[in-house]
Amino acid sequence: MRPHQPSVTIAGWLIAGLFVRCANAKAGTVTATNITLGIISWYCFAPQLTLNGSHVVEGSLYPGLYNNQQISDGGYAVREYIMDLSVQLAVDQMNADPNVLPGIHVNIKRFSDCGSYYPSVGELWGGKTGGYASTVMATDIIDNHPDVVGVIAMQSSSTARYSAEVLSFAQIPMCSGSVGSPRLSNKPNYPYFYRTIDGAGIGEHFYQFLKLWNVGRVAFIYQKNTDLGYFVFLDMHAAMLRHKMNILGSYGTADPTDKFFMNYVADSLKRVFARYIIVIGNAVFSASVMNAVGQRNLTGPDFVYLGINRPKPGKNATLLYGPQYYSYIEGYVQIAGMANFDTKPFLDAKVQLTALTGYPLRSIDVDSNNIPHFIDCTNSMLRGFDKILRKTNQSAEALGRRQLNSMMNYTLFQNPGIDGVVASPLAFNDNGDIKLNDGACYFSGTAFDCHLFGSTDMDATKVTYRPGEHPVFNGGSSVPPPDGPPAAAQLILSINSTFGGIIFTLVVLGLGIAFALLSIIYAFRHKSFMKPVSGLEAVASLLGCVIIYSSLLTYLPVSDILMCKLRHSLFLLGLMFILTSLLFRNLLLFMIFCKKRGVKPQTLVFRVRVVHGIVALIGIATIAVWAALPSNFAVKRAGHSDLFYLTCIYASSSTFTTMTSYFFIMYLCLLPMIAILQRVKWEDFNESVLLGFSFIMIAVAYAIITFETKLRNMYYDVTFCLCVWTATTLFLILMFGTRVMQLAEQFKEEAMNKSRISKLKTRLAEKKESFFQRPSASSADVRRQQGGDGSTVKMPGVKKNPYRHKVLCNTVDACIYQVSTSKNSWSLWRAGQPELHHMSAKSWLSLNSNLKTACFTLSESTQFVAFENMVMIVCDGIAETRICESTNTQSTSTSMHQSTPPAHRKTSNLKKVMGSSICYRIRMEFENEGKALAFVKEVQSEISDIGMMKGII
């Protein structure tokens, strides 16, 4: 911007002379045409003034009091001087306006909120004189100056919080153009206070600029010992959090010259790569901070500093900090409620104040000294007085004696109905704060030259750059620098990530295995080899595995304290179920196998399970107490600059020691349990191998996890999940998998047996059909047709002698046979042990099995015919057939073929052998033809030995 440099004209000197006369005038007794407006300011910086209490009674602040260099250097004395001129200028304009307070003249009284001048005021004052302002000054205005209807105040926020509250209690309206603390936006506490400067919500205006520049990471340095610094910081901090900004650090200090503290701040900002830093405090504080960070190499093209105040010290910056200070503040961005520099009210005010001060004020000088703010404060208050008079039709005397002040809270001044110097139109919100566009200017590095480049709208929803303007940051670039190094990517073990997908798949697989095993155990729990793993303790071990698998799912969300508690608690709970179940299940088996006489197994089971339950409850209690304390858990960032992961860590504590001791004892108990299990001789119930494997597996998994814990790299949780899943799955396989394998072997064997029987049935059916289709006029013909390989045994008679018995077991232990008592039907295939019996005059053949015993009477007409691998026993005489059912149902019966041969087997060979009269037929099948011939020979031999029959045909 090009500074406007008007000359001091004759009109300017006339205005200055008029001001001198008004400034020296003392307000006398209130008349019907006079009211009094009070000015509160830092008059302790003016040595030429004399005070009576807090009231200025002698001296003046006349035009030309400070030269150009002093005004350029600034400071509290210059600001107090320019503010006083601004209010006086506005009062004079109102007095000259016949449309506002017609017939009423406004006088001015001045009050100091910091007492009288003293030489060291610049070093000792600090803007915190709330005690004096609330007791001496406020009491002075309320009690000793009843003609003061309202006040215009230039105070620090730390002081105004007291005086505004006291004056509100006395119903004296107060307007300020300098108090910026959001605390005073609280209308229940400050109902008569309003202001022409930003209050609550300033953080939203800052956020809009940061969003425009794609900034997501900020840090704060704030003045913690002042109302302005602390409450503006709270407002901004809340705004950044609402918009998900990453706050890298917040550093509050009362003294930026503290080398130790600023070294700490500098190291912290470098460590987190902070690039956008917001400075919150008054002008002197801001200047001190900028000098401190500049000396620590935290300024330059990579850094952007933003603030609510100009970083201008109370003294000459070159003399105080050195000429390099201006390079530190180059690119510094001030965001505050700024006036529109192009409006007629603003330009008029600049011309008039330039004439009064004799200093060529630039637009930014007018705004930075809050000249427009105090002019609008004065205009809005006087127009509010005019409004109340018109509304109530009361007299100026009633107004001047505070008789209308009960109706003068901030709402009276909310809509003055004019275009202000700061804002157009001039209006205030429900907090008593002005509705204002917040402007932004950057410091060029040439003295305190600040160029306005843009502003937000009143609702803080967008930023608009001025035509042809843009920000210029440190180093001369208009491109906002990045807000830090490239953002590190966060590794999240979600289902969509590689590692997360692997963990999720493994968990689903593990749970599937566990529930499948549980179903198998339940379905086949009655089988002998399944009984050791179908008890309550074994099911508890399986439940522990399910809990551990489920705990791995808690690693998929982002780590926080709740997830940390769930991860560790569920894992430890599952481990507790496994360890206690292993120990007490094997202890129960040992006690059952080695129990003393007279102790019932049911009693042992009950006692052991009661102890088991008590020990498990102790473990659950230790886990619950440890997990209930938030101090035992924390979330740590692990990784490096481009990739990081949030992992859980836990702190050592008495509850942690108790819990680890419990699990360590349970773990060590595995060793003596392995030793005592050596006395259990039954292999199906001896699980010493499982206990030994569990002992070693837990030790190996713990060693791996402990090693990873020391490294604390970003893949710690991945390693932990894989180790836990592997150990749990191996435990399941070793404990339950062997039983399932035995079950599978049994099914396989049964299937093979069924297959063998099916093949045998097919072969028998084929041989049967072949046998009956061959001619068989006589056994001799059969032998001739087959090359003499047939053999026939005829039983011509039976010897009468005592009971004799012979088992035919030399050839086969059992044979497969069918029986027919008619010409066309055959029984099912059966298996039985052949035996010969003789007693008295009767002889019979029995075929014995566990379930059935079939007896067949032998006579002289009985024939044994061997043909290939089959033997036919035919009885065509008077015979008797008995079939007896065995009562032995505990043994498993031999499988029988369910095949029936064709109904019609009418061949000539059968007719020759069997004749026309048939009592029964027995058809036996052997492994081969040799076995069949051997069986016939064995029958012949045994008949001869026991003398059952006279001969064999």
PDB file of C-alpha atoms in Angstrom, residues 375-539:
ATOM      1  CA  ILE A 375     -14.656   6.491  17.086  1.00  0.00           C
ATOM      2  CA  ASP A 376     -17.378   3.862  16.553  1.00  0.00           C
ATOM      3  CA  CYS A 377     -17.596   3.239  20.310  1.00  0.00           C
ATOM      4  CA  THR A 378     -18.267   6.949  20.881  1.00  0.00           C
ATOM      5  CA  ASN A 379     -20.742   7.288  18.025  1.00  0.00           C
ATOM      6  CA  SER A 380     -22.721   4.165  18.992  1.00  0.00           C
ATOM      7  CA  MET A 381     -22.975   5.185  22.643  1.00  0.00           C
ATOM      8  CA  LEU A 382     -24.103   8.748  21.937  1.00  0.00           C
ATOM      9  CA  ARG A 383     -26.643   7.528  19.382  1.00  0.00           C
ATOM     10  CA  GLY A 384     -27.868   5.066  21.975  1.00  0.00           C
ATOM     11  CA  PHE A 385     -28.432   7.972  24.378  1.00  0.00           C
ATOM     12  CA  ASP A 386     -30.338   9.734  21.608  1.00  0.00           C
ATOM     13  CA  LYS A 387     -32.452   6.607  21.027  1.00  0.00           C
ATOM     14  CA  ILE A 388     -33.435   6.259  24.678  1.00  0.00           C
ATOM     15  CA  LEU A 389     -34.464   9.892  24.879  1.00  0.00           C
ATOM     16  CA  ARG A 390     -36.633   9.599  21.786  1.00  0.00           C
ATOM     17  CA  LYS A 391     -38.102   6.325  22.998  1.00  0.00           C
ATOM     18  CA  THR A 392     -38.973   7.485  26.508  1.00  0.00           C
ATOM     19  CA  ASN A 393     -39.573  11.196  25.818  1.00  0.00           C
ATOM     20  CA  GLN A 394     -37.453  11.920  28.881  1.00  0.00           C
ATOM     21  CA  SER A 395     -35.435  15.084  29.368  1.00  0.00           C
ATOM     22  CA  ALA A 396     -31.689  15.529  28.991  1.00  0.00           C
ATOM     23  CA  GLU A 397     -31.571  16.193  32.751  1.00  0.00           C
ATOM     24  CA  ALA A 398     -32.995  12.684  33.435  1.00  0.00           C
ATOM     25  CA  LEU A 399     -30.399  11.262  31.086  1.00  0.00           C
ATOM     26  CA  GLY A 400     -27.566  13.228  32.704  1.00  0.00           C
ATOM     27  CA  ARG A 401     -28.542  12.118  36.212  1.00  0.00           C
ATOM     28  CA  ARG A 402     -28.523   8.406  35.242  1.00  0.00           C
ATOM     29  CA  GLN A 403     -32.251   8.084  35.681  1.00  0.00           C
ATOM     30  CA  LEU A 404     -32.485   6.154  32.385  1.00  0.00           C
ATOM     31  CA  ASN A 405     -29.442   3.907  32.910  1.00  0.00           C
ATOM     32  CA  SER A 406     -31.510   0.886  33.884  1.00  0.00           C
ATOM     33  CA  MET A 407     -32.509   0.694  30.197  1.00  0.00           C
ATOM     34  CA  MET A 408     -28.941   1.079  28.921  1.00  0.00           C
ATOM     35  CA  ASN A 409     -27.559  -2.452  28.770  1.00  0.00           C
ATOM     36  CA  TYR A 410     -25.702  -3.569  25.651  1.00  0.00           C
ATOM     37  CA  THR A 411     -28.899  -4.249  23.692  1.00  0.00           C
ATOM     38  CA  LEU A 412     -29.585  -0.479  23.526  1.00  0.00           C
ATOM     39  CA  PHE A 413     -26.481  -0.070  21.343  1.00  0.00           C
ATOM     40  CA  GLN A 414     -26.750  -3.221  19.173  1.00  0.00           C
ATOM     41  CA  ASN A 415     -28.067  -1.460  16.065  1.00  0.00           C
ATOM     42  CA  PRO A 416     -27.119   2.248  15.940  1.00  0.00           C
ATOM     43  CA  GLY A 417     -28.352   2.494  12.358  1.00  0.00           C
ATOM     44  CA  ILE A 418     -25.198   4.035  10.892  1.00  0.00           C
ATOM     45  CA  ASP A 419     -22.203   3.064   8.795  1.00  0.00           C
ATOM     46  CA  GLY A 420     -19.262   2.879  11.138  1.00  0.00           C
ATOM     47  CA  VAL A 421     -15.597   3.467  10.523  1.00  0.00           C
ATOM     48  CA  VAL A 422     -14.799  -0.167  11.434  1.00  0.00           C
ATOM     49  CA  ALA A 423     -17.817  -1.887   9.921  1.00  0.00           C
ATOM     50  CA  SER A 424     -20.601  -0.980   7.574  1.00  0.00           C
ATOM     51  CA  PRO A 425     -23.261  -1.227   8.825  1.00  0.00           C
ATOM     52  CA  LEU A 426     -22.271  -0.871  12.436  1.00  0.00           C
ATOM     53  CA  ALA A 427     -23.959  -3.652  14.480  1.00  0.00           C
ATOM     54  CA  PHE A 428     -23.258  -5.912  17.453  1.00  0.00           C
ATOM     55  CA  ASN A 429     -24.146  -9.560  18.107  1.00  0.00           C
ATOM     56  CA  ASP A 430     -25.801 -11.095  21.142  1.00  0.00           C
ATOM     57  CA  ASN A 431     -22.448 -11.239  22.937  1.00  0.00           C
ATOM     58  CA  GLY A 432     -22.040  -7.483  22.613  1.00  0.00           C
ATOM     59  CA  ASP A 433     -19.200  -8.036  20.107  1.00  0.00           C
ATOM     60  CA  ILE A 434     -19.088  -6.110  16.856  1.00  0.00           C
ATOM     61  CA  LYS A 435     -20.122  -7.876  13.678  1.00  0.00           C
ATOM     62  CA  LEU A 436     -16.961  -7.503  11.724  1.00  0.00           C
ATOM     63  CA  ASN A 437     -14.894  -8.861   8.884  1.00  0.00           C
ATOM     64  CA  ASP A 438     -11.514  -9.936  10.246  1.00  0.00           C
ATOM     65  CA  GLY A 439      -8.749  -8.588   8.047  1.00  0.00           C
ATOM     66  CA  ALA A 440      -5.285 -10.039   7.556  1.00  0.00           C
ATOM     67  CA  CYS A 441      -2.086  -8.196   6.820  1.00  0.00           C
ATOM     68  CA  TYR A 442       1.503  -9.368   6.400  1.00  0.00           C
ATOM     69  CA  PHE A 443       4.599  -7.589   7.664  1.00  0.00           C
ATOM     70  CA  SER A 444       7.042  -6.782   4.913  1.00  0.00           C
ATOM     71  CA  GLY A 445      10.127  -6.578   7.124  1.00  0.00           C
ATOM     72  CA  THR A 446      10.428  -2.830   6.620  1.00  0.00           C
ATOM     73  CA  ALA A 447       9.872  -1.423  10.069  1.00  0.00           C
ATOM     74  CA  PHE A 448       6.285  -2.279  11.069  1.00  0.00           C
ATOM     75  CA  ASP A 449       4.844  -1.902   7.604  1.00  0.00           C
ATOM     76  CA  CYS A 450       1.864  -4.285   7.338  1.00  0.00           C
ATOM     77  CA  HIS A 451       0.006  -4.796   4.057  1.00  0.00           C
ATOM     78  CA  LEU A 452      -3.659  -5.751   4.145  1.00  0.00           C
ATOM     79  CA  PHE A 453      -4.284  -8.579   1.669  1.00  0.00           C
ATOM     80  CA  GLY A 454      -7.606 -10.185   2.592  1.00  0.00           C
ATOM     81  CA  SER A 455     -10.386 -10.691   5.092  1.00  0.00           C
ATOM     82  CA  THR A 456     -13.018 -13.146   6.269  1.00  0.00           C
ATOM     83  CA  ASP A 457     -16.726 -12.543   6.160  1.00  0.00           C
ATOM     84  CA  MET A 458     -18.662 -11.661   9.339  1.00  0.00           C
ATOM     85  CA  ASP A 459     -19.700 -15.295   9.871  1.00  0.00           C
ATOM     86  CA  ALA A 460     -16.167 -16.648   9.443  1.00  0.00           C
ATOM     87  CA  THR A 461     -17.086 -19.008   6.605  1.00  0.00           C
ATOM     88  CA  LYS A 462     -14.700 -17.900   3.837  1.00  0.00           C
ATOM     89  CA  VAL A 463     -11.696 -15.734   2.967  1.00  0.00           C
ATOM     90  CA  THR A 464     -11.614 -13.111   0.251  1.00  0.00           C
ATOM     91  CA  TYR A 465      -8.373 -11.596  -1.049  1.00  0.00           C
ATOM     92  CA  ARG A 466      -8.343  -7.901  -1.881  1.00  0.00           C
ATOM     93  CA  PRO A 467      -8.055  -7.154  -5.607  1.00  0.00           C
ATOM     94  CA  GLY A 468      -4.452  -7.482  -6.699  1.00  0.00           C
ATOM     95  CA  GLU A 469      -3.282  -8.489  -3.213  1.00  0.00           C
ATOM     96  CA  HIS A 470      -1.926 -11.737  -1.825  1.00  0.00           C
ATOM     97  CA  PRO A 471       0.098 -12.729   1.215  1.00  0.00           C
ATOM     98  CA  VAL A 472       3.874 -12.527   1.045  1.00  0.00           C
ATOM     99  CA  PHE A 473       5.613 -14.853   3.465  1.00  0.00           C
ATOM    100  CA  ASN A 474       9.119 -14.746   4.848  1.00  0.00           C
ATOM    101  CA  GLY A 475      11.519 -14.974   1.941  1.00  0.00           C
ATOM    102  CA  GLY A 476       9.221 -13.248  -0.547  1.00  0.00           C
ATOM    103  CA  SER A 477       7.096 -16.214  -1.652  1.00  0.00           C
ATOM    104  CA  SER A 478       3.331 -15.926  -2.012  1.00  0.00           C
ATOM    105  CA  VAL A 479       2.920 -19.714  -1.910  1.00  0.00           C
ATOM    106  CA  PRO A 480       2.095 -20.900   1.600  1.00  0.00           C
ATOM    107  CA  PRO A 481       4.885 -23.204   2.781  1.00  0.00           C
ATOM    108  CA  PRO A 482       3.963 -26.763   3.786  1.00  0.00           C
ATOM    109  CA  ASP A 483       2.843 -27.177   7.381  1.00  0.00           C
ATOM    110  CA  GLY A 484       5.614 -29.670   8.074  1.00  0.00           C
ATOM    111  CA  PRO A 485       7.488 -32.546   6.508  1.00  0.00           C
ATOM    112  CA  PRO A 486       5.472 -35.040   4.467  1.00  0.00           C
ATOM    113  CA  ALA A 487       2.903 -36.443   6.845  1.00  0.00           C
ATOM    114  CA  ALA A 488       3.778 -39.862   8.141  1.00  0.00           C
ATOM    115  CA  ALA A 489       1.318 -42.517   7.069  1.00  0.00           C
ATOM    116  CA  GLN A 490      -0.362 -44.355   9.892  1.00  0.00           C
ATOM    117  CA  LEU A 491      -0.341 -48.124   9.772  1.00  0.00           C
ATOM    118  CA  ILE A 492      -3.776 -49.384  10.768  1.00  0.00           C
ATOM    119  CA  LEU A 493      -4.464 -53.095  11.053  1.00  0.00           C
ATOM    120  CA  SER A 494      -7.847 -52.802   9.412  1.00  0.00           C
ATOM    121  CA  ILE A 495      -9.420 -55.601   7.399  1.00  0.00           C
ATOM    122  CA  ASN A 496      -8.527 -53.720   4.202  1.00  0.00           C
ATOM    123  CA  SER A 497      -4.806 -53.545   5.041  1.00  0.00           C
ATOM    124  CA  THR A 498      -2.377 -56.366   4.278  1.00  0.00           C
ATOM    125  CA  PHE A 499      -1.454 -57.239   7.844  1.00  0.00           C
ATOM    126  CA  GLY A 500      -4.965 -56.599   9.123  1.00  0.00           C
ATOM    127  CA  GLY A 501      -6.428 -58.862   6.469  1.00  0.00           C
ATOM    128  CA  ILE A 502      -3.983 -61.623   7.405  1.00  0.00           C
ATOM    129  CA  ILE A 503      -4.855 -61.320  11.097  1.00  0.00           C
ATOM    130  CA  PHE A 504      -8.595 -61.284  10.387  1.00  0.00           C
ATOM    131  CA  THR A 505      -8.328 -64.348   8.147  1.00  0.00           C
ATOM    132  CA  LEU A 506      -6.303 -66.232  10.753  1.00  0.00           C
ATOM    133  CA  VAL A 507      -8.789 -65.343  13.496  1.00  0.00           C
ATOM    134  CA  VAL A 508     -11.734 -66.559  11.414  1.00  0.00           C
ATOM    135  CA  LEU A 509      -9.829 -69.747  10.594  1.00  0.00           C
ATOM    136  CA  GLY A 510      -8.946 -70.294  14.254  1.00  0.00           C
ATOM    137  CA  LEU A 511     -12.508 -69.749  15.418  1.00  0.00           C
ATOM    138  CA  GLY A 512     -13.752 -72.099  12.705  1.00  0.00           C
ATOM    139  CA  ILE A 513     -11.322 -74.797  13.865  1.00  0.00           C
ATOM    140  CA  ALA A 514     -12.325 -74.306  17.498  1.00  0.00           C
ATOM    141  CA  PHE A 515     -16.068 -74.527  16.868  1.00  0.00           C
ATOM    142  CA  ALA A 516     -15.611 -77.484  14.507  1.00  0.00           C
ATOM    143  CA  LEU A 517     -13.668 -79.323  17.200  1.00  0.00           C
ATOM    144  CA  LEU A 518     -16.343 -78.486  19.748  1.00  0.00           C
ATOM    145  CA  SER A 519     -19.044 -79.917  17.454  1.00  0.00           C
ATOM    146  CA  ILE A 520     -17.061 -83.103  16.795  1.00  0.00           C
ATOM    147  CA  ILE A 521     -16.359 -83.622  20.488  1.00  0.00           C
ATOM    148  CA  TYR A 522     -20.017 -83.225  21.340  1.00  0.00           C
ATOM    149  CA  ALA A 523     -21.222 -85.488  18.528  1.00  0.00           C
ATOM    150  CA  PHE A 524     -18.824 -88.360  19.353  1.00  0.00           C
ATOM    151  CA  ARG A 525     -18.453 -87.826  23.082  1.00  0.00           C
ATOM    152  CA  HIS A 526     -19.513 -91.427  23.828  1.00  0.00           C
ATOM    153  CA  LYS A 527     -16.598 -92.987  21.986  1.00  0.00           C
ATOM    154  CA  SER A 528     -13.899 -94.273  24.291  1.00  0.00           C
ATOM    155  CA  PHE A 529     -11.022 -92.307  22.801  1.00  0.00           C
ATOM    156  CA  MET A 530     -13.095 -89.078  22.900  1.00  0.00           C
ATOM    157  CA  LYS A 531     -13.958 -89.266  26.588  1.00  0.00           C
ATOM    158  CA  PRO A 532     -10.649 -87.717  27.836  1.00  0.00           C
ATOM    159  CA  VAL A 533     -11.377 -84.500  25.847  1.00  0.00           C
ATOM    160  CA  SER A 534     -15.133 -84.285  26.352  1.00  0.00           C
ATOM    161  CA  GLY A 535     -15.171 -83.272  30.024  1.00  0.00           C
ATOM    162  CA  LEU A 536     -15.902 -79.844  31.475  1.00  0.00           C
ATOM    163  CA  GLU A 537     -12.210 -78.985  31.879  1.00  0.00           C
ATOM    164  CA  ALA A 538     -11.427 -79.799  28.247  1.00  0.00           C
ATOM    165  CA  VAL A 539     -14.318 -77.630  27.095  1.00  0.00           C
TER     166      VAL A 539
END
